[in-house]
Tab-separated table of C-alpha atoms and ligand atoms in Angstrom:
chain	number	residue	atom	x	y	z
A	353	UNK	CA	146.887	9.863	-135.929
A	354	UNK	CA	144.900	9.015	-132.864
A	355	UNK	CA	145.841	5.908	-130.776
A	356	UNK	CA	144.173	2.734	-130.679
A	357	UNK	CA	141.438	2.802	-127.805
A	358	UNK	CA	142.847	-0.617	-126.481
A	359	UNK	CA	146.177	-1.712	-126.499
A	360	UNK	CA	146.042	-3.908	-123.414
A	361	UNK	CA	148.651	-5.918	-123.520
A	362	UNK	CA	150.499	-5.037	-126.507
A	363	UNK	CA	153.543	-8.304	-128.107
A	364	UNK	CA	156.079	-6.076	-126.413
A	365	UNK	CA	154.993	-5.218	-123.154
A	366	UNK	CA	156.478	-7.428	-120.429
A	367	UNK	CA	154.548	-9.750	-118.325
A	368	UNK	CA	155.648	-10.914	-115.471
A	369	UNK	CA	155.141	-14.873	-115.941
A	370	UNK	CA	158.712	-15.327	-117.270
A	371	UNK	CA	160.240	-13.822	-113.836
A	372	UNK	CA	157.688	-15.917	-112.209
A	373	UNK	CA	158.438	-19.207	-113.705
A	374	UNK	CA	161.975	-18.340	-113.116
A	375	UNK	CA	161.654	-17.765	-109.462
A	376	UNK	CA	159.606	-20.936	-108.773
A	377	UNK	CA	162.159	-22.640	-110.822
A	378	UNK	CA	165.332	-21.116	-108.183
A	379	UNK	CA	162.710	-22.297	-104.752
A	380	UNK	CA	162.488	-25.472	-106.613
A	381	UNK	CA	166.200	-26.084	-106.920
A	382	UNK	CA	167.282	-24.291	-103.669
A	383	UNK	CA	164.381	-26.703	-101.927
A	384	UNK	CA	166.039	-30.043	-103.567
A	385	UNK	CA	162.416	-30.409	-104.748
A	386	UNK	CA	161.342	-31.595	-108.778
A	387	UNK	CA	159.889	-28.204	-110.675
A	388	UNK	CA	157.223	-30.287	-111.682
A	389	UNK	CA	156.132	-30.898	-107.790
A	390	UNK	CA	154.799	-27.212	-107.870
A	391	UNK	CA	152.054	-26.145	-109.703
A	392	UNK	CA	151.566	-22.221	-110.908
A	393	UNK	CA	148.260	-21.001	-110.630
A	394	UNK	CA	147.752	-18.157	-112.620
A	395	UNK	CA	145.009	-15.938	-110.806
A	396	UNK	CA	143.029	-13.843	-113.417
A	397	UNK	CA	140.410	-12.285	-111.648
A	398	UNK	CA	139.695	-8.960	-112.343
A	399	UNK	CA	141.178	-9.640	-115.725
A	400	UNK	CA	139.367	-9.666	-118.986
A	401	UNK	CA	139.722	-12.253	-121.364
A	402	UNK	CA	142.457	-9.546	-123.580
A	403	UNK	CA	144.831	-9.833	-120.492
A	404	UNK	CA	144.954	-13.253	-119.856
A	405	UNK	CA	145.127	-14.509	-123.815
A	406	UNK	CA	148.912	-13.424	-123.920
A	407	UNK	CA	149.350	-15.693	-120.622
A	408	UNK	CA	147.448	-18.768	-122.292
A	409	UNK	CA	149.464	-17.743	-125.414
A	410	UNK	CA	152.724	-18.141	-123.469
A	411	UNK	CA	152.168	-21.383	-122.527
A	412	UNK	CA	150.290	-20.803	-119.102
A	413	UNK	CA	147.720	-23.547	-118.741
A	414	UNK	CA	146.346	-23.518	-114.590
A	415	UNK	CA	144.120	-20.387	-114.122
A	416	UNK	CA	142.889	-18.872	-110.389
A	417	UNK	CA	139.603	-17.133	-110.131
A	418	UNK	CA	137.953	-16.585	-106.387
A	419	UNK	CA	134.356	-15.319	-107.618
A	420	UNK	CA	131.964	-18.323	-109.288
A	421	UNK	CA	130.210	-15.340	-111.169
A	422	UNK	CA	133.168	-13.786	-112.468
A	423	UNK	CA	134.268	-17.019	-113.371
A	424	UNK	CA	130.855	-17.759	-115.028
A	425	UNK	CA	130.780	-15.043	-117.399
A	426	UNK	CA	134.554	-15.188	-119.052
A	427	UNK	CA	136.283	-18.776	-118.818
A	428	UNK	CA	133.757	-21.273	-120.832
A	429	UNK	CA	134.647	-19.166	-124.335
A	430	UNK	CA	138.489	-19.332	-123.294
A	431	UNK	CA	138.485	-23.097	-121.979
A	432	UNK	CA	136.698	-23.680	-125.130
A	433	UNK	CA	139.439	-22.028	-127.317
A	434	UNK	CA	142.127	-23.603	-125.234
A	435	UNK	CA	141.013	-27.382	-124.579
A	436	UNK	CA	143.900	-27.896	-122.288
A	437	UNK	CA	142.828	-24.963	-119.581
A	438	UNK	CA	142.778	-25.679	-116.015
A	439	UNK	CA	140.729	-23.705	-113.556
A	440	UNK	CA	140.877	-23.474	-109.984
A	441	UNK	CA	138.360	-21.668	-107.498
A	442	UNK	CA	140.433	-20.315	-104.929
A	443	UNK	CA	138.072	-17.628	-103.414
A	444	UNK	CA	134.783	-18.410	-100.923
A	445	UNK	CA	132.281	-20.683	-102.084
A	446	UNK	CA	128.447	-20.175	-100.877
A	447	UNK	CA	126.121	-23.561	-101.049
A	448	UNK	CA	124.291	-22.028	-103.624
A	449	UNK	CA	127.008	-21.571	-106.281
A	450	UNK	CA	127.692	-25.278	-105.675
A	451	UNK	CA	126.414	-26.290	-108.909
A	452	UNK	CA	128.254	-23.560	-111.243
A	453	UNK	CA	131.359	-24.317	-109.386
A	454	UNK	CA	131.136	-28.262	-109.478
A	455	UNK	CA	130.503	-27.785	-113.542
A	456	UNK	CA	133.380	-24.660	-114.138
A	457	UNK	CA	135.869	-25.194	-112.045
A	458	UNK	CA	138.619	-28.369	-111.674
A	459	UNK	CA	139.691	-27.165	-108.458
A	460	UNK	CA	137.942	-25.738	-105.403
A	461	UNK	CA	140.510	-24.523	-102.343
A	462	UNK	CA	137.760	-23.378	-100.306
A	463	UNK	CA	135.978	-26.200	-98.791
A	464	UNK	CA	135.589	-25.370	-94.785
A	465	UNK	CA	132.233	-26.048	-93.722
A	466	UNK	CA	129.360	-28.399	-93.254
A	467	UNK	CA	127.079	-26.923	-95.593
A	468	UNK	CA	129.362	-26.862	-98.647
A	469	UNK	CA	130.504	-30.646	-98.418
A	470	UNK	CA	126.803	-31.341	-98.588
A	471	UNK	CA	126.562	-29.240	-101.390
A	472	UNK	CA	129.578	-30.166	-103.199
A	473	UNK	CA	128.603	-33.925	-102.736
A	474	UNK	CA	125.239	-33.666	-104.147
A	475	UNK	CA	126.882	-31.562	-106.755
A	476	UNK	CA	129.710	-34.396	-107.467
A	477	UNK	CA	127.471	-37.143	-107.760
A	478	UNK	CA	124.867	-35.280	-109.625
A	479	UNK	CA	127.221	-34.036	-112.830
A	480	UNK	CA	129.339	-36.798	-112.366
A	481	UNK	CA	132.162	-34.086	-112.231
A	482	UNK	CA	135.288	-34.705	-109.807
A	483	UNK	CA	136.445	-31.672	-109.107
A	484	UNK	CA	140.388	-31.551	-106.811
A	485	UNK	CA	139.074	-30.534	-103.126
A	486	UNK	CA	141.537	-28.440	-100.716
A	487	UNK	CA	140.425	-27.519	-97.574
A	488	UNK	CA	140.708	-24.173	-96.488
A	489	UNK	CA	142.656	-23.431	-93.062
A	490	UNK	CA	142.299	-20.078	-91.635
A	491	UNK	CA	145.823	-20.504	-89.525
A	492	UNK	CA	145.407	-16.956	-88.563
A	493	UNK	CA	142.341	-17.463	-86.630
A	494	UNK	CA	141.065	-13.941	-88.072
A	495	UNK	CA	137.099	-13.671	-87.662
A	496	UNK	CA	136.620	-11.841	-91.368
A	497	UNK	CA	138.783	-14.842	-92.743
A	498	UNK	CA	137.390	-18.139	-93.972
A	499	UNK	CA	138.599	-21.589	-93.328
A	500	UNK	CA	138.542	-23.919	-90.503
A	501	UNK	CA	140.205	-23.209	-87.388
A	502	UNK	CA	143.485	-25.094	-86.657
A	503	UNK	CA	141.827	-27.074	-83.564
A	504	UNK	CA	139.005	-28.140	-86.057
A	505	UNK	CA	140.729	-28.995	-88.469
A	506	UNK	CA	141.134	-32.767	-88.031
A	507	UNK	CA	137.695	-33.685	-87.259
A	508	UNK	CA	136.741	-31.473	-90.514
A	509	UNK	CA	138.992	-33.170	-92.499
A	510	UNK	CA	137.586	-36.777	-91.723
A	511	UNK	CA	134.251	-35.744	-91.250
A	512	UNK	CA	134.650	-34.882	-95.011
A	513	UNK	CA	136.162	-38.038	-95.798
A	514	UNK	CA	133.852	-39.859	-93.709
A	515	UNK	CA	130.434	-38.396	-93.119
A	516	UNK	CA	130.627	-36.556	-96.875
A	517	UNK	CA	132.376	-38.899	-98.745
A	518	UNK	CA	134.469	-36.299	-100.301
A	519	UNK	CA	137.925	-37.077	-101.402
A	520	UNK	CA	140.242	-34.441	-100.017
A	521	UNK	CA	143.127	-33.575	-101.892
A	522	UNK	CA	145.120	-31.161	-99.634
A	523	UNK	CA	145.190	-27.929	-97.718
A	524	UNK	CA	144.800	-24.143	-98.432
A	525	UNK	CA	145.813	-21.408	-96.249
A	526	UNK	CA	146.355	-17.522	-96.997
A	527	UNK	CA	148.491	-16.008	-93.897
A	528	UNK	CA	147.596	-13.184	-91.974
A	529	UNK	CA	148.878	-9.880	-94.780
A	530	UNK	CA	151.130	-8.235	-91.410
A	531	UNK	CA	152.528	-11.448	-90.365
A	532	UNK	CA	155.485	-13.756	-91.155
A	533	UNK	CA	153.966	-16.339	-93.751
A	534	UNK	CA	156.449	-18.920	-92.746
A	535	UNK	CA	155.139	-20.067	-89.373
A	536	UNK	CA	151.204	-20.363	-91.325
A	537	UNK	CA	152.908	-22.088	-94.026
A	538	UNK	CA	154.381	-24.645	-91.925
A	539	UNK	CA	151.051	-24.923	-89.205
A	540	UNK	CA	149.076	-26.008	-92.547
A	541	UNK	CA	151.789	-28.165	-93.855
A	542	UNK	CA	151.568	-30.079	-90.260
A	543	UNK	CA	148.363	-30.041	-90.408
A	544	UNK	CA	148.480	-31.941	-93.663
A	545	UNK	CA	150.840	-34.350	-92.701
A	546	UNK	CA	149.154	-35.567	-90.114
A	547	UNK	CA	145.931	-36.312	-92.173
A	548	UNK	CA	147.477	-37.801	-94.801
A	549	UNK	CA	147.131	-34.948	-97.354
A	550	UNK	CA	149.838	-34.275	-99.724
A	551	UNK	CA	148.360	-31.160	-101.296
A	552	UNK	CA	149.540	-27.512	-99.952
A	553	UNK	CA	147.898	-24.402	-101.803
A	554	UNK	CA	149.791	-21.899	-100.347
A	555	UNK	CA	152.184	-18.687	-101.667
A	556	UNK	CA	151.022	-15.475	-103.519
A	557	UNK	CA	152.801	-13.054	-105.537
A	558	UNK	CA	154.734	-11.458	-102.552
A	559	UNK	CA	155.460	-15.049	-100.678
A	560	UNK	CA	155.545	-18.335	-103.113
A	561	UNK	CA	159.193	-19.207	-102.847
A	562	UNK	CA	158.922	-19.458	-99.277
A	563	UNK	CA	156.151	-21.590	-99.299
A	564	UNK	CA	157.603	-23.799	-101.881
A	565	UNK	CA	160.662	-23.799	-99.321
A	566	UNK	CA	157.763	-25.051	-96.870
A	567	UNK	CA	156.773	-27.583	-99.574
A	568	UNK	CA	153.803	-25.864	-101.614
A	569	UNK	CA	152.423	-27.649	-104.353
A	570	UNK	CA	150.131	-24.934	-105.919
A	571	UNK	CA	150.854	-21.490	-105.618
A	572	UNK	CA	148.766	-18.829	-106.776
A	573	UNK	CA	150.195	-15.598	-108.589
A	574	UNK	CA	148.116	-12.913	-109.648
A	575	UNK	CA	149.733	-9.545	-109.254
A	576	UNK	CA	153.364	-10.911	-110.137
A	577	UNK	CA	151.930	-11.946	-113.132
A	578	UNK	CA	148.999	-9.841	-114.416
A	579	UNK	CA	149.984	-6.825	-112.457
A	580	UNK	CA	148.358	-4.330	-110.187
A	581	UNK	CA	144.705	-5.177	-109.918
A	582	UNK	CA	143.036	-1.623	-110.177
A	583	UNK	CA	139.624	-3.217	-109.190
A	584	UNK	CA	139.513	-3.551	-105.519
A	585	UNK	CA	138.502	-7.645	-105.010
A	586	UNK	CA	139.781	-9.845	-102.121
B	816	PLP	C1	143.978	-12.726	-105.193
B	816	PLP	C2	144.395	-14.003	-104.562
B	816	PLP	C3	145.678	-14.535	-104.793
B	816	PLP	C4	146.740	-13.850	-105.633
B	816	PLP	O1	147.215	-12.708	-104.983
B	816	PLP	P1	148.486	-11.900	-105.529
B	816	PLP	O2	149.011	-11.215	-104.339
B	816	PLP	O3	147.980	-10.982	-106.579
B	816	PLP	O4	149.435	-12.901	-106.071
B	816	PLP	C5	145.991	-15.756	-104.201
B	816	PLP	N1	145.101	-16.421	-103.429
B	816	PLP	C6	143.866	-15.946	-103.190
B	816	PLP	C7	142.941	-16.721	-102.341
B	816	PLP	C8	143.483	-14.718	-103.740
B	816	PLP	O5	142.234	-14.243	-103.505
């Protein structure tokens, strides 16, 4: 008999949400802090819709994607099916993708210039659509890396408030990949207290109960949950 030509994720195979959910569940109680103060994001991209059913099925409901287009072409049949189906953009937004990304998305980590508050408030009050806003903080200070510098961030963050009218939510960083996350996880977490925001995106697969020991609110898991990603996407 020949085999079935896909057997992605097949009842038996293990996922890795379980260990994840168990994990955030041990930061939580080591931290003193309420499970339900931390949200999981589930980050999908590179996924097809046959890989991230099982996760929906097992009770998943946040989802991560960092490419509007990506985003575009396999969430609206899935949110559709599954009415209670979060999802956050947690990769680069250009001005132009504004528009998709104010309609798909509830969540958008990567505000950190100028150009996309403009865009994103002509986008809000256009569709009507509040989306959760996290501004992004490149702690690092690495050129390649997006965000807003540490020095800038203050005067971004109420020029947002106050020149945008945007309602900021919290902060998002992603630490340098060779360095300690701990000392980026706390820089943004200052940051954040001292602008009033009680948001943190922060924590991946390799780093999440540290930053919910630094007092993350959303993390966001991909490989720990999905697995490797054999498609090579930042
Ligand atoms: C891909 C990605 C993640 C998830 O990374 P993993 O190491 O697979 O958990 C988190 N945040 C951002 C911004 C990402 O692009």
């Amino acid at each position: 008999m020949t085999q079935s030509p896909t057997t992605p994720l097949s009842a038996d195979s293990p996922h890795g949400l379980a260990a994840v959910e168990q994990e955030i569940a041990r930061a939580c109680k080591e931290a003193r802090r309420d499970r339900a103060s931390v949200t999981l994001i589930a980050v999908s991209k590179t996924f097809a819709a046959d890989a991230i059913l099982p996760i929906i099925g097992a009770g998943q409901r946040v989802f991560g994607e960092n490419r509007v287009q990506e985003a575009k072409g396999k969430w609206p049949e899935l949110t559709q099916a599954h009415p209670g189906v979060k999802l956050h953009l947690i990769g680069p937004l250009q001005s132009n993708k504004a528009k998709e990304a104010v309609a798909l998305f509830d969540a958008i980590h990567s505000v950190d210039r100028a150009s996309i508050c403009e865009a994103l408030a002509k986008e809000i009050k256009n569709q009507g659509k509040h989306p959760e806003l996290f501004v992004q903080i490149n702690t690092g200070e690495e050129p390649q890396k997006a965000g807003v510098a540490p020095q800038d961030a203050d005067t971004f963050i109420t020029a947002c408030r106050d020149s945008h009218g945007l309602q900021i939510s919290g902060l998002m960083c992603i630490p340098p990949v060779d360095q300690a996350p701990a000392p980026h996880f706390a820089l943004c977490a200052k940051i954040a207290a001292r602008n009033g925001l009680t948001n943190l995106s922060m924590g991946m697969s390799a780093d999440f109960a540290v930053a919910i020991a630094m007092g993350a609110t959303h993390v966001r898991v991909g490989s720990a949950i999905f697995g490797t990603r054999t498609v090579v996407h930042n």
